[in-house]
Amino acid sequence: MPDDYDSPWKDAIERYFSDFLHFYFPQAHAQIDWQVPPVFLDQELRAVVRDAELGRRFVDKLVRVMRQGGRPEWLYVHIEVQGSTGDEFAERMFVYHYRLYDRYRQPIASLAVLADDRPDWRPERFHYDACGCHLSLRFPVAKLLDWVGSEARLDDGNNPFSLVTRAHLCTRATRDDVRARFAAKWQLVQSLYQRGWDRQQVIDLFRIIDWMMYLPPELDANLQQELQQLEEERNMPYLSTMERRAIENGLKQGIEQGMQQGMQQGMQQGMQQGMQQGMQQGMQQGRIDGKRQCLVRVLSSRFGDLPQWAGERLLAAGEADLDAWIEVMLSEDSLDAVLGRPAH
């Protein structure tokens, strides 16, 4: 099945970074001053390591935090979530570590989550000796397979990453069995609803589980029916999870339709301007049009007919703005809050 681990892991770490460290690296968590908000530096990380590709990366993050102590001190936390084994992994951790130190001249904490399928693969150190010179980097690792057999502890945990870990292990274990995947996903969703988390956290974590644990359309429809019945029986105010899922499906369809239309337009233009350039432009425009159409449908269903200023703002928006609005279109309480107030 076309499982997607990368995107949900990135989303989970960014939404619940403190919980991530507390669950996998409690010693690191205790050294951070959480009164100072962490700053994610993904663009800076790419700039530092763009010419140091050593093997396929799964997820990597760079976060600037304030270190606990007598005087304020920045600490840069480099995180790797590695989904496959590779001899070059420890070397990559070392290369990224010294490049980041060279850039910032501040302490670098290199942390690794090993999300692979080999229990015996546990790289924790890069080192070498030459002519009396000794160099070594040890870095903490969290091995997800260590949680196999401890599912009851994960089900009882209040940290969001107890659920993310469970979802990851279930996704790996059921990759070739859609019926087992359905059963595991339904069990996780029920567990999500029983943990006493607030409404927004339930919505966010449902999205991560749903993103990670792909189901074929027919089984996915069955899961949505079971979820709706569960919400009705428990009188839970989380129906927006269903709405969110419908919106995401609508977004995908809108993007696909827009891309198809754009490709047709691009191919016609390409006959005159060059086929490759025309197709690329058409696909990009189609993707943007699909996102814009999705926003119009969703915002209209939530807030009624859109005023003129909102239509003009949507029409003039670029893809980055559209993506930002899609992220908040279900969580904000007004049209102004989603698109921003019109200029006067």
XYZ file of C-alpha atoms in Angstrom:
344
model
C 0.000 0.000 0.000
C 1.224 3.541 -0.739
C 1.903 4.451 2.885
C 3.165 7.942 3.670
C 5.421 8.115 6.726
C 7.337 11.270 5.909
C 4.547 13.871 5.939
C 2.734 12.750 9.119
C 5.988 12.493 11.079
C 6.953 16.027 10.059
C 3.517 17.305 10.983
C 3.528 15.535 14.351
C 6.981 16.822 15.336
C 6.137 20.405 14.451
C 2.788 20.332 16.267
C 4.035 18.536 19.384
C 7.760 19.142 19.569
C 7.904 19.294 23.373
C 5.934 16.046 23.619
C 8.235 14.478 21.019
C 11.336 15.159 23.095
C 9.622 14.215 26.351
C 8.556 10.849 24.936
C 11.742 9.779 23.118
C 14.506 11.912 24.710
C 13.446 12.963 28.236
C 16.968 14.012 29.237
C 17.125 16.457 26.346
C 13.634 17.720 27.166
C 14.696 18.521 30.739
C 17.539 20.776 29.541
C 15.322 23.128 27.507
C 13.639 26.310 28.708
C 10.125 25.768 27.341
C 9.025 29.282 28.231
C 10.921 30.353 25.092
C 9.065 29.047 22.006
C 11.149 26.738 19.780
C 11.970 27.950 16.275
C 12.008 25.503 13.339
C 14.843 26.128 10.880
C 14.083 23.778 7.985
C 15.278 26.204 5.307
C 18.538 26.775 7.157
C 19.058 23.015 7.530
C 18.635 22.458 3.807
C 21.119 25.223 3.076
C 23.702 23.678 5.387
C 23.476 20.089 4.134
C 22.343 20.396 0.517
C 25.683 19.166 -0.830
C 26.195 16.510 1.852
C 23.589 13.948 0.849
C 24.598 10.658 2.419
C 21.801 8.155 1.863
C 18.053 8.590 1.737
C 16.616 10.718 4.523
C 13.228 9.983 6.051
C 12.555 13.091 8.145
C 15.003 15.678 9.417
C 14.423 18.791 11.492
C 16.501 21.590 12.949
C 15.054 23.445 15.932
C 16.508 26.349 17.894
C 15.639 26.321 21.601
C 16.785 28.095 24.746
C 18.882 25.993 27.092
C 18.176 25.848 30.815
C 20.965 27.191 32.971
C 22.470 30.159 34.695
C 22.713 32.338 31.582
C 20.681 32.229 28.355
C 22.219 29.999 25.717
C 20.858 28.860 22.377
C 20.835 25.155 21.648
C 20.283 23.711 18.177
C 18.475 20.366 18.090
C 19.000 18.302 14.938
C 16.506 15.436 14.593
C 16.626 12.541 12.158
C 13.800 10.034 11.812
C 15.320 7.204 9.798
C 13.019 4.668 8.174
C 15.600 2.368 6.568
C 18.974 0.920 7.485
C 22.200 2.167 5.955
C 25.917 2.056 6.683
C 26.213 5.785 6.023
C 23.701 6.891 8.667
C 26.146 7.485 11.536
C 28.465 9.339 9.180
C 25.589 11.556 8.058
C 24.757 12.395 11.667
C 28.391 13.416 12.173
C 28.596 15.470 8.974
C 25.405 17.369 9.749
C 26.558 17.893 13.334
C 29.872 19.527 12.473
C 28.379 21.573 9.631
C 25.715 22.952 11.919
C 28.295 23.734 14.580
C 30.473 25.450 11.991
C 27.521 27.639 11.003
C 26.166 28.573 14.436
C 29.097 28.093 16.841
C 26.576 26.949 19.444
C 25.953 23.526 21.037
C 24.321 21.024 18.667
C 22.183 18.161 19.973
C 21.965 15.362 17.399
C 19.058 12.979 18.060
C 17.890 10.014 15.994
C 14.629 8.063 15.881
C 15.160 4.680 14.203
C 11.913 3.668 12.493
C 13.260 0.736 10.454
C 12.403 -2.987 10.556
C 15.725 -4.429 11.816
C 15.920 -4.985 15.590
C 19.717 -5.390 15.452
C 20.416 -2.093 13.638
C 21.263 0.567 16.204
C 23.903 3.091 15.052
C 24.831 5.354 17.960
C 28.348 6.513 17.181
C 30.669 7.759 14.453
C 34.412 7.683 15.150
C 37.854 7.261 13.685
C 41.522 7.253 14.792
C 44.416 8.501 12.720
C 48.033 9.121 13.781
C 47.144 9.642 17.403
C 44.102 11.786 16.604
C 40.802 10.422 17.904
C 37.391 11.777 16.911
C 34.032 10.460 18.068
C 30.385 11.552 18.094
C 27.884 9.673 20.219
C 24.241 10.520 19.724
C 21.089 9.307 21.514
C 18.749 7.053 19.545
C 15.155 5.949 20.093
C 14.311 2.616 18.451
C 10.609 2.269 17.653
C 10.841 -1.528 17.501
C 11.695 -1.470 21.211
C 8.003 -0.747 21.774
C 6.838 -3.942 20.081
C 5.245 -6.061 22.798
C 4.493 -2.974 24.906
C 1.347 -1.939 23.045
C -0.637 -1.746 26.300
C 1.733 0.933 27.612
C 1.348 2.888 24.387
C -2.444 2.628 24.554
C -2.450 3.997 28.105
C -0.037 6.846 27.456
C -1.120 10.489 27.500
C 1.713 11.704 25.283
C 0.646 12.178 21.622
C 3.719 10.249 20.516
C 2.506 7.127 22.268
C -0.250 7.173 19.642
C 2.091 8.158 16.790
C 4.468 5.321 17.721
C 1.589 2.846 17.820
C 0.320 4.070 14.448
C 3.770 3.737 12.888
C 4.266 0.188 14.173
C 0.774 -0.833 13.046
C 1.356 0.676 9.614
C 4.573 -1.305 9.207
C 3.023 -4.533 10.477
C -0.026 -4.368 8.173
C 1.528 -3.109 4.965
C 0.509 -6.297 3.087
C -2.856 -6.953 4.754
C -5.612 -4.380 4.213
C -8.071 -6.141 6.549
C -5.558 -6.156 9.374
C -4.807 -2.495 8.577
C -8.505 -1.633 8.871
C -8.795 -3.386 12.232
C -5.636 -1.753 13.595
C -6.638 1.708 12.406
C -10.140 1.400 13.877
C -8.650 0.312 17.212
C -6.327 3.331 17.199
C -9.155 5.722 16.391
C -11.204 4.365 19.287
C -8.197 4.742 21.569
C -7.785 8.333 20.376
C -11.354 9.147 21.404
C -10.930 7.580 24.842
C -7.857 9.492 26.021
C -9.569 12.670 27.154
C -7.672 15.003 24.832
C -9.212 18.288 23.774
C -11.115 18.641 20.531
C -8.330 20.214 18.458
C -5.791 17.613 19.581
C -8.168 14.827 18.602
C -8.615 16.412 15.174
C -4.863 16.870 14.679
C -3.958 13.332 15.745
C -6.780 11.808 13.731
C -5.349 13.556 10.693
C -1.874 12.149 11.403
C -3.195 8.590 11.864
C -5.350 8.883 8.772
C -2.429 10.257 6.775
C -0.061 7.499 7.861
C -2.366 4.459 7.698
C -3.647 4.433 4.137
C -6.741 2.343 3.368
C -8.294 1.507 -0.015
C -11.399 3.629 -0.760
C -13.977 0.959 0.097
C -12.439 0.197 3.511
C -11.872 3.864 4.148
C -15.594 4.507 3.596
C -16.387 1.750 6.123
C -14.073 3.370 8.650
C -15.793 6.730 8.200
C -19.170 5.109 8.871
C -17.862 3.440 12.020
C -16.387 6.744 13.159
C -19.641 8.602 12.628
C -21.538 5.981 14.615
C -18.961 6.155 17.426
C -19.319 9.920 17.631
C -23.095 9.689 17.732
C -23.070 7.018 20.437
C -20.628 8.927 22.624
C -22.126 12.341 21.815
C -18.663 13.631 21.053
C -18.284 17.065 19.412
C -15.650 15.916 16.950
C -17.738 15.777 13.777
C -15.292 18.181 12.199
C -12.943 15.209 11.851
C -15.386 13.827 9.330
C -15.641 17.227 7.696
C -11.878 17.546 7.636
C -11.527 14.159 5.965
C -14.148 15.043 3.361
C -12.365 18.331 2.713
C -9.003 16.624 2.308
C -10.504 14.184 -0.173
C -12.152 17.086 -1.966
C -8.851 18.925 -2.031
C -7.087 15.945 -3.579
C -9.801 15.584 -6.199
C -9.749 19.307 -6.913
C -5.990 19.309 -7.312
C -6.103 16.265 -9.584
C -8.846 17.795 -11.737
C -7.039 21.110 -11.855
C -3.795 19.405 -12.808
C -5.516 17.495 -15.602
C -7.068 20.682 -16.960
C -3.790 22.495 -16.579
C -1.925 19.741 -18.390
C -4.339 19.980 -21.324
C -3.899 23.744 -21.484
C -0.167 23.362 -21.033
C 0.068 20.856 -23.858
C -1.701 23.257 -26.219
C 0.622 26.067 -25.238
C 3.543 23.716 -25.479
C 2.913 23.193 -29.175
C 3.867 26.834 -29.622
C 6.273 27.521 -26.781
C 7.827 24.130 -26.109
C 6.028 21.074 -24.805
C 7.970 20.647 -21.579
C 7.682 24.242 -20.425
C 3.991 24.363 -21.265
C 3.186 21.180 -19.359
C 5.063 22.375 -16.286
C 3.246 25.702 -16.306
C -0.082 24.027 -16.881
C 0.402 21.546 -14.038
C 1.404 24.338 -11.646
C -1.566 26.496 -12.598
C -3.904 23.524 -12.377
C -2.655 22.706 -8.889
C -3.207 26.309 -7.774
C -6.692 26.408 -9.320
C -7.618 23.170 -7.554
C -6.591 24.579 -4.174
C -8.453 27.826 -4.833
C -11.628 25.920 -5.785
C -11.366 23.834 -2.629
C -11.102 26.956 -0.446
C -14.126 28.519 -2.141
C -16.225 25.393 -1.540
C -15.202 24.986 2.080
C -15.420 28.641 3.093
C -18.797 28.999 1.381
C -20.161 25.956 3.212
C -18.918 27.287 6.573
C -19.620 31.019 6.281
C -22.176 31.389 3.484
C -21.787 33.363 0.253
C -18.334 34.925 0.096
C -18.160 38.733 0.035
C -16.441 40.498 -2.830
C -13.279 41.203 -0.870
C -12.833 37.514 -0.075
C -13.264 36.497 -3.712
C -10.732 39.091 -4.816
C -8.265 37.957 -2.160
C -8.606 34.311 -3.199
C -8.226 35.202 -6.877
C -5.068 37.221 -6.277
C -3.423 34.750 -3.878
C -0.351 32.712 -4.704
C 0.126 29.055 -3.859
C 1.895 29.755 -0.543
C -1.057 31.839 0.710
C -3.532 29.195 -0.453
C -1.628 26.488 1.408
C -1.583 28.602 4.584
C -5.344 29.215 4.397
C -6.083 25.540 3.776
C -4.234 24.704 7.001
C -6.558 26.936 9.079
C -9.812 26.848 7.092
C -11.450 24.437 9.564
C -9.952 25.668 12.820
C -10.727 29.393 12.622
C -14.138 30.744 13.641
C -14.623 33.437 11.011
C -13.851 34.249 7.397
C -11.785 37.237 8.523
C -9.636 34.995 10.707
C -8.897 32.668 7.770
C -8.166 35.212 5.051
C -7.319 38.246 7.145
C -9.412 41.366 7.391
C -9.859 43.354 4.174
C -7.864 46.546 3.813
C -9.812 49.753 4.445
